[in-house]
């Protein structure tokens, strides 16, 4: 995450030892693939403030052995530019 103090921006690496992958079992939905897609779009369209984690993950189970992984990152993580 990034913080601003007295006009200076600093980066802080947070402890993630308690982090757990968000998981949604969508197998009971009529069309679980479509539901997974809609939920991923909702995550993608949320703002990602710089004072919170700069990533989002979610694992969707859509069948007995079928899963979709959503991974979203702030562009600072990918391109390094603000």
Tab-separated table of N, CA, C and O in Angstrom:
chain	number	residue	atom	x	y	z
A	1	UNK	N	0.841	-1.173	0.000
A	1	UNK	CA	0.000	0.000	0.000
A	1	UNK	C	0.887	1.237	0.000
A	1	UNK	O	2.073	1.175	0.319
A	2	UNK	N	0.301	2.377	-0.369
A	2	UNK	CA	1.023	3.634	-0.403
A	2	UNK	C	0.376	4.613	0.565
A	2	UNK	O	-0.837	4.621	0.731
A	3	UNK	N	1.209	5.410	1.199
A	3	UNK	CA	0.737	6.425	2.134
A	3	UNK	C	1.401	7.747	1.786
A	3	UNK	O	2.534	7.772	1.314
A	4	UNK	N	0.697	8.830	2.063
A	4	UNK	CA	1.269	10.156	1.883
A	4	UNK	C	1.357	10.825	3.246
A	4	UNK	O	0.398	10.829	4.018
A	5	UNK	N	2.520	11.367	3.543
A	5	UNK	CA	2.733	12.070	4.803
A	5	UNK	C	3.576	13.302	4.514
A	5	UNK	O	4.693	13.194	4.008
A	6	UNK	N	3.010	14.467	4.802
A	6	UNK	CA	3.696	15.743	4.553
A	6	UNK	C	4.140	15.872	3.100
A	6	UNK	O	5.243	16.338	2.810
A	7	UNK	N	3.306	15.407	2.174
A	7	UNK	CA	3.608	15.533	0.757
A	7	UNK	C	4.546	14.484	0.204
A	7	UNK	O	4.860	14.490	-0.975
A	8	UNK	N	5.011	13.567	1.047
A	8	UNK	CA	5.921	12.516	0.584
A	8	UNK	C	5.184	11.180	0.571
A	8	UNK	O	4.530	10.800	1.546
A	9	UNK	N	5.298	10.467	-0.527
A	9	UNK	CA	4.631	9.181	-0.678
A	9	UNK	C	5.603	8.075	-0.308
A	9	UNK	O	6.756	8.063	-0.747
A	10	UNK	N	5.132	7.174	0.533
A	10	UNK	CA	5.941	6.019	0.920
A	10	UNK	C	5.158	4.733	0.658
A	10	UNK	O	3.930	4.736	0.637
A	11	UNK	N	5.882	3.670	0.452
A	11	UNK	CA	5.272	2.362	0.230
A	11	UNK	C	5.446	1.521	1.487
A	11	UNK	O	6.499	1.526	2.111
A	12	UNK	N	4.394	0.789	1.836
A	12	UNK	CA	4.434	-0.092	2.998
A	12	UNK	C	4.048	-1.495	2.549
A	12	UNK	O	3.037	-1.691	1.881
A	13	UNK	N	4.855	-2.470	2.891
A	13	UNK	CA	4.541	-3.865	2.598
A	13	UNK	C	3.815	-4.428	3.815
A	13	UNK	O	4.354	-4.451	4.922
A	14	UNK	N	2.584	-4.852	3.621
A	14	UNK	CA	1.780	-5.377	4.728
A	14	UNK	C	2.019	-6.867	4.932
A	14	UNK	O	2.283	-7.601	3.981
A	15	UNK	N	1.880	-7.292	6.166
A	15	UNK	CA	1.957	-8.706	6.511
A	15	UNK	C	0.720	-9.415	5.956
A	15	UNK	O	-0.404	-9.011	6.219
A	16	UNK	N	0.915	-10.440	5.188
A	16	UNK	CA	-0.201	-11.170	4.580
A	16	UNK	C	-0.323	-12.583	5.134
A	16	UNK	O	-0.947	-13.452	4.520
A	17	UNK	N	0.276	-12.854	6.282
A	17	UNK	CA	0.289	-14.217	6.810
A	17	UNK	C	-1.103	-14.736	7.159
A	17	UNK	O	-1.322	-15.943	7.177
A	18	UNK	N	-2.066	-13.852	7.400
A	18	UNK	CA	-3.436	-14.281	7.725
A	18	UNK	C	-4.372	-14.234	6.529
A	18	UNK	O	-5.567	-14.470	6.673
A	19	UNK	N	-3.834	-13.920	5.354
A	19	UNK	CA	-4.664	-13.778	4.156
A	19	UNK	C	-5.203	-15.131	3.723
A	19	UNK	O	-4.486	-16.133	3.755
A	20	UNK	N	-6.463	-15.161	3.337
A	20	UNK	CA	-7.077	-16.372	2.798
A	20	UNK	C	-7.736	-16.040	1.469
A	20	UNK	O	-8.296	-14.959	1.302
A	21	UNK	N	-7.658	-16.980	0.542
A	21	UNK	CA	-8.273	-16.791	-0.768
A	21	UNK	C	-9.789	-16.733	-0.619
A	21	UNK	O	-10.401	-17.670	-0.101
A	22	UNK	N	-10.435	-15.650	-1.055
A	22	UNK	CA	-11.900	-15.620	-1.062
A	22	UNK	C	-12.423	-16.717	-1.989
A	22	UNK	O	-11.886	-16.937	-3.080
A	23	UNK	N	-13.462	-17.420	-1.561
A	23	UNK	CA	-13.976	-18.577	-2.302
A	23	UNK	C	-15.495	-18.503	-2.358
A	23	UNK	O	-16.149	-18.241	-1.349
A	24	UNK	N	-16.049	-18.723	-3.556
A	24	UNK	CA	-17.496	-18.784	-3.734
A	24	UNK	C	-17.846	-20.078	-4.451
A	24	UNK	O	-17.357	-20.332	-5.562
A	25	UNK	N	-18.680	-20.887	-3.823
A	25	UNK	CA	-19.182	-22.115	-4.442
A	25	UNK	C	-20.448	-21.746	-5.208
A	25	UNK	O	-21.474	-21.440	-4.608
A	26	UNK	N	-20.373	-21.777	-6.524
A	26	UNK	CA	-21.491	-21.344	-7.374
A	26	UNK	C	-22.195	-22.523	-8.045
A	26	UNK	O	-23.004	-22.324	-8.951
A	27	UNK	N	-21.927	-23.732	-7.608
A	27	UNK	CA	-22.459	-24.925	-8.280
A	27	UNK	C	-23.975	-25.003	-8.245
A	27	UNK	O	-24.569	-25.653	-9.094
A	28	UNK	N	-24.633	-24.348	-7.300
A	28	UNK	CA	-26.088	-24.446	-7.207
A	28	UNK	C	-26.808	-23.447	-8.115
A	28	UNK	O	-28.027	-23.512	-8.237
A	29	UNK	N	-26.074	-22.540	-8.745
A	29	UNK	CA	-26.689	-21.571	-9.652
A	29	UNK	C	-27.089	-22.255	-10.958
A	29	UNK	O	-26.453	-23.222	-11.389
A	30	UNK	N	-28.124	-21.739	-11.620
A	30	UNK	CA	-28.575	-22.283	-12.902
A	30	UNK	C	-27.455	-22.243	-13.932
A	30	UNK	O	-27.246	-23.203	-14.665
A	31	UNK	N	-26.728	-21.126	-13.982
A	31	UNK	CA	-25.596	-20.997	-14.895
A	31	UNK	C	-24.395	-20.484	-14.094
A	31	UNK	O	-24.135	-19.281	-14.048
A	32	UNK	N	-23.659	-21.386	-13.456
A	32	UNK	CA	-22.569	-20.956	-12.579
A	32	UNK	C	-21.440	-20.230	-13.310
A	32	UNK	O	-20.810	-19.345	-12.743
A	33	UNK	N	-21.197	-20.564	-14.581
A	33	UNK	CA	-20.144	-19.866	-15.326
A	33	UNK	C	-20.497	-18.392	-15.509
A	33	UNK	O	-19.655	-17.508	-15.338
A	34	UNK	N	-21.750	-18.121	-15.858
A	34	UNK	CA	-22.202	-16.740	-16.025
A	34	UNK	C	-22.142	-16.001	-14.691
A	34	UNK	O	-21.722	-14.835	-14.644
A	35	UNK	N	-22.530	-16.662	-13.618
A	35	UNK	CA	-22.473	-16.036	-12.285
A	35	UNK	C	-21.032	-15.695	-11.916
A	35	UNK	O	-20.758	-14.604	-11.385
A	36	UNK	N	-20.103	-16.586	-12.191
A	36	UNK	CA	-18.691	-16.316	-11.911
A	36	UNK	C	-18.205	-15.109	-12.714
A	36	UNK	O	-17.494	-14.243	-12.190
A	37	UNK	N	-18.606	-15.051	-13.975
A	37	UNK	CA	-18.218	-13.931	-14.829
A	37	UNK	C	-18.775	-12.613	-14.281
A	37	UNK	O	-18.046	-11.610	-14.198
A	38	UNK	N	-20.028	-12.594	-13.895
A	38	UNK	CA	-20.641	-11.377	-13.341
A	38	UNK	C	-19.942	-10.940	-12.058
A	38	UNK	O	-19.681	-9.746	-11.864
A	39	UNK	N	-19.647	-11.888	-11.202
A	39	UNK	CA	-18.978	-11.535	-9.935
A	39	UNK	C	-17.574	-11.003	-10.182
A	39	UNK	O	-17.121	-10.078	-9.505
A	40	UNK	N	-16.875	-11.587	-11.138
A	40	UNK	CA	-15.537	-11.100	-11.472
A	40	UNK	C	-15.605	-9.680	-12.028
A	40	UNK	O	-14.762	-8.837	-11.710
A	41	UNK	N	-16.610	-9.389	-12.852
A	41	UNK	CA	-16.777	-8.031	-13.377
A	41	UNK	C	-17.052	-7.034	-12.256
A	41	UNK	O	-16.543	-5.901	-12.279
A	42	UNK	N	-17.848	-7.439	-11.278
A	42	UNK	CA	-18.108	-6.558	-10.135
A	42	UNK	C	-16.823	-6.242	-9.384
A	42	UNK	O	-16.584	-5.100	-8.983
A	43	UNK	N	-15.981	-7.248	-9.185
A	43	UNK	CA	-14.696	-7.020	-8.518
A	43	UNK	C	-13.816	-6.098	-9.347
A	43	UNK	O	-13.180	-5.185	-8.829
A	44	UNK	N	-13.762	-6.353	-10.648
A	44	UNK	CA	-12.905	-5.572	-11.535
A	44	UNK	C	-13.303	-4.104	-11.545
A	44	UNK	O	-12.453	-3.214	-11.651
A	45	UNK	N	-14.578	-3.829	-11.441
A	45	UNK	CA	-15.059	-2.457	-11.545
A	45	UNK	C	-15.012	-1.676	-10.238
A	45	UNK	O	-15.338	-0.490	-10.230
A	46	UNK	N	-14.613	-2.309	-9.151
A	46	UNK	CA	-14.466	-1.586	-7.889
A	46	UNK	C	-13.168	-0.779	-7.909
A	46	UNK	O	-12.157	-1.221	-8.453
A	47	UNK	N	-13.215	0.398	-7.296
A	47	UNK	CA	-11.983	1.178	-7.200
A	47	UNK	C	-10.995	0.458	-6.294
A	47	UNK	O	-11.376	-0.351	-5.441
A	48	UNK	N	-9.731	0.758	-6.497
A	48	UNK	CA	-8.675	0.129	-5.715
A	48	UNK	C	-7.817	1.236	-5.101
A	48	UNK	O	-6.809	1.637	-5.666
A	49	UNK	N	-8.234	1.769	-3.937
A	49	UNK	CA	-7.497	2.865	-3.306
A	49	UNK	C	-6.057	2.467	-2.968
A	49	UNK	O	-5.769	1.305	-2.666
A	50	UNK	N	-5.176	3.439	-3.022
A	50	UNK	CA	-3.756	3.167	-2.780
A	50	UNK	C	-3.432	2.839	-1.334
A	50	UNK	O	-2.358	2.325	-1.048
A	51	UNK	N	-4.346	3.114	-0.407
A	51	UNK	CA	-4.081	2.813	1.003
A	51	UNK	C	-4.647	1.456	1.407
A	51	UNK	O	-4.759	1.148	2.592
A	52	UNK	N	-5.002	0.650	0.430
A	52	UNK	CA	-5.475	-0.725	0.661
A	52	UNK	C	-4.659	-1.652	-0.226
A	52	UNK	O	-3.923	-1.196	-1.097
A	53	UNK	N	-4.773	-2.966	-0.032
A	53	UNK	CA	-4.016	-3.885	-0.898
A	53	UNK	C	-4.271	-3.591	-2.380
A	53	UNK	O	-5.384	-3.273	-2.777
A	54	UNK	N	-3.217	-3.703	-3.171
A	54	UNK	CA	-3.275	-3.357	-4.586
A	54	UNK	C	-3.529	-4.578	-5.461
A	54	UNK	O	-3.090	-4.640	-6.612
A	55	UNK	N	-4.228	-5.534	-4.911
A	55	UNK	CA	-4.581	-6.756	-5.633
A	55	UNK	C	-5.914	-7.268	-5.136
A	55	UNK	O	-6.345	-6.940	-4.031
A	56	UNK	N	-6.558	-8.093	-5.954
A	56	UNK	CA	-7.786	-8.793	-5.560
A	56	UNK	C	-7.770	-10.174	-6.191
A	56	UNK	O	-7.418	-10.320	-7.361
A	57	UNK	N	-8.161	-11.150	-5.416
A	57	UNK	CA	-8.301	-12.518	-5.908
A	57	UNK	C	-9.654	-13.060	-5.473
A	57	UNK	O	-10.183	-12.656	-4.449
A	58	UNK	N	-10.169	-13.982	-6.226
A	58	UNK	CA	-11.352	-14.734	-5.818
A	58	UNK	C	-11.368	-16.045	-6.590
A	58	UNK	O	-11.038	-16.076	-7.779
A	59	UNK	N	-11.717	-17.116	-5.919
A	59	UNK	CA	-11.819	-18.427	-6.548
A	59	UNK	C	-13.281	-18.813	-6.589
A	59	UNK	O	-13.970	-18.782	-5.566
A	60	UNK	N	-13.772	-19.139	-7.790
A	60	UNK	CA	-15.164	-19.523	-7.987
A	60	UNK	C	-15.218	-20.994	-8.390
A	60	UNK	O	-14.570	-21.392	-9.350
A	61	UNK	N	-16.008	-21.765	-7.668
A	61	UNK	CA	-16.225	-23.163	-8.056
A	61	UNK	C	-17.536	-23.230	-8.832
A	61	UNK	O	-18.597	-22.856	-8.331
A	62	UNK	N	-17.456	-23.719	-10.079
A	62	UNK	CA	-18.628	-23.755	-10.945
A	62	UNK	C	-19.059	-25.169	-11.288
A	62	UNK	O	-20.110	-25.369	-11.886
A	63	UNK	N	-18.264	-26.147	-10.921
A	63	UNK	CA	-18.594	-27.549	-11.168
A	63	UNK	C	-17.841	-28.416	-10.185
A	63	UNK	O	-17.038	-27.917	-9.380
A	64	UNK	N	-18.087	-29.715	-10.241
A	64	UNK	CA	-17.440	-30.634	-9.299
A	64	UNK	C	-15.916	-30.491	-9.337
A	64	UNK	O	-15.258	-30.519	-8.296
A	65	UNK	N	-15.367	-30.315	-10.532
A	65	UNK	CA	-13.918	-30.150	-10.675
A	65	UNK	C	-13.585	-28.966	-11.577
A	65	UNK	O	-12.577	-28.982	-12.285
A	66	UNK	N	-14.423	-27.941	-11.548
A	66	UNK	CA	-14.209	-26.769	-12.393
A	66	UNK	C	-14.186	-25.520	-11.534
A	66	UNK	O	-15.093	-25.266	-10.741
A	67	UNK	N	-13.117	-24.743	-11.709
A	67	UNK	CA	-12.906	-23.530	-10.928
A	67	UNK	C	-12.462	-22.408	-11.856
A	67	UNK	O	-11.818	-22.654	-12.880
A	68	UNK	N	-12.789	-21.184	-11.478
A	68	UNK	CA	-12.285	-19.996	-12.147
A	68	UNK	C	-11.592	-19.145	-11.097
A	68	UNK	O	-12.119	-18.941	-10.002
A	69	UNK	N	-10.416	-18.644	-11.447
A	69	UNK	CA	-9.661	-17.772	-10.554
A	69	UNK	C	-9.695	-16.360	-11.117
A	69	UNK	O	-9.327	-16.129	-12.273
A	70	UNK	N	-10.165	-15.422	-10.308
A	70	UNK	CA	-10.083	-14.011	-10.672
A	70	UNK	C	-8.854	-13.437	-9.981
A	70	UNK	O	-8.645	-13.635	-8.784
A	71	UNK	N	-8.023	-12.724	-10.740
A	71	UNK	CA	-6.863	-12.027	-10.197
A	71	UNK	C	-6.857	-10.628	-10.797
A	71	UNK	O	-6.808	-10.478	-12.017
A	72	UNK	N	-6.942	-9.629	-9.950
A	72	UNK	CA	-6.927	-8.237	-10.401
A	72	UNK	C	-5.868	-7.462	-9.643
A	72	UNK	O	-5.677	-7.654	-8.445
A	73	UNK	N	-5.170	-6.595	-10.365
A	73	UNK	CA	-4.069	-5.832	-9.781
A	73	UNK	C	-4.199	-4.365	-10.166
A	73	UNK	O	-4.615	-4.050	-11.277
A	74	UNK	N	-3.796	-3.490	-9.261
A	74	UNK	CA	-3.706	-2.069	-9.591
A	74	UNK	C	-2.633	-1.917	-10.654
A	74	UNK	O	-1.636	-2.643	-10.653
A	75	UNK	N	-2.798	-0.960	-11.557
A	75	UNK	CA	-1.823	-0.815	-12.643
A	75	UNK	C	-0.429	-0.477	-12.113
A	75	UNK	O	0.568	-0.773	-12.778
A	76	UNK	N	-0.312	0.080	-10.908
A	76	UNK	CA	1.018	0.341	-10.339
A	76	UNK	C	1.803	-0.955	-10.157
A	76	UNK	O	3.020	-0.970	-10.274
A	77	UNK	N	1.107	-2.041	-9.884
A	77	UNK	CA	1.759	-3.335	-9.704
A	77	UNK	C	2.302	-3.837	-11.042
A	77	UNK	O	3.361	-4.443	-11.114
A	78	UNK	N	1.569	-3.573	-12.102
A	78	UNK	CA	1.933	-4.114	-13.424
A	78	UNK	C	2.878	-3.216	-14.215
A	78	UNK	O	3.788	-3.705	-14.853
A	79	UNK	N	2.627	-1.904	-14.200
A	79	UNK	CA	3.444	-1.032	-15.059
A	79	UNK	C	4.343	-0.081	-14.276
A	79	UNK	O	5.215	0.546	-14.859
A	80	UNK	N	4.129	0.045	-12.969
A	80	UNK	CA	5.008	0.865	-12.144
A	80	UNK	C	4.813	2.361	-12.274
A	80	UNK	O	5.611	3.125	-11.751
A	81	UNK	N	3.777	2.805	-12.982
A	81	UNK	CA	3.534	4.237	-13.167
A	81	UNK	C	2.237	4.644	-12.495
A	81	UNK	O	1.276	3.893	-12.492
A	82	UNK	N	2.200	5.839	-11.939
A	82	UNK	CA	1.000	6.364	-11.295
A	82	UNK	C	0.223	7.146	-12.275
A	82	UNK	O	-0.867	7.474	-12.265
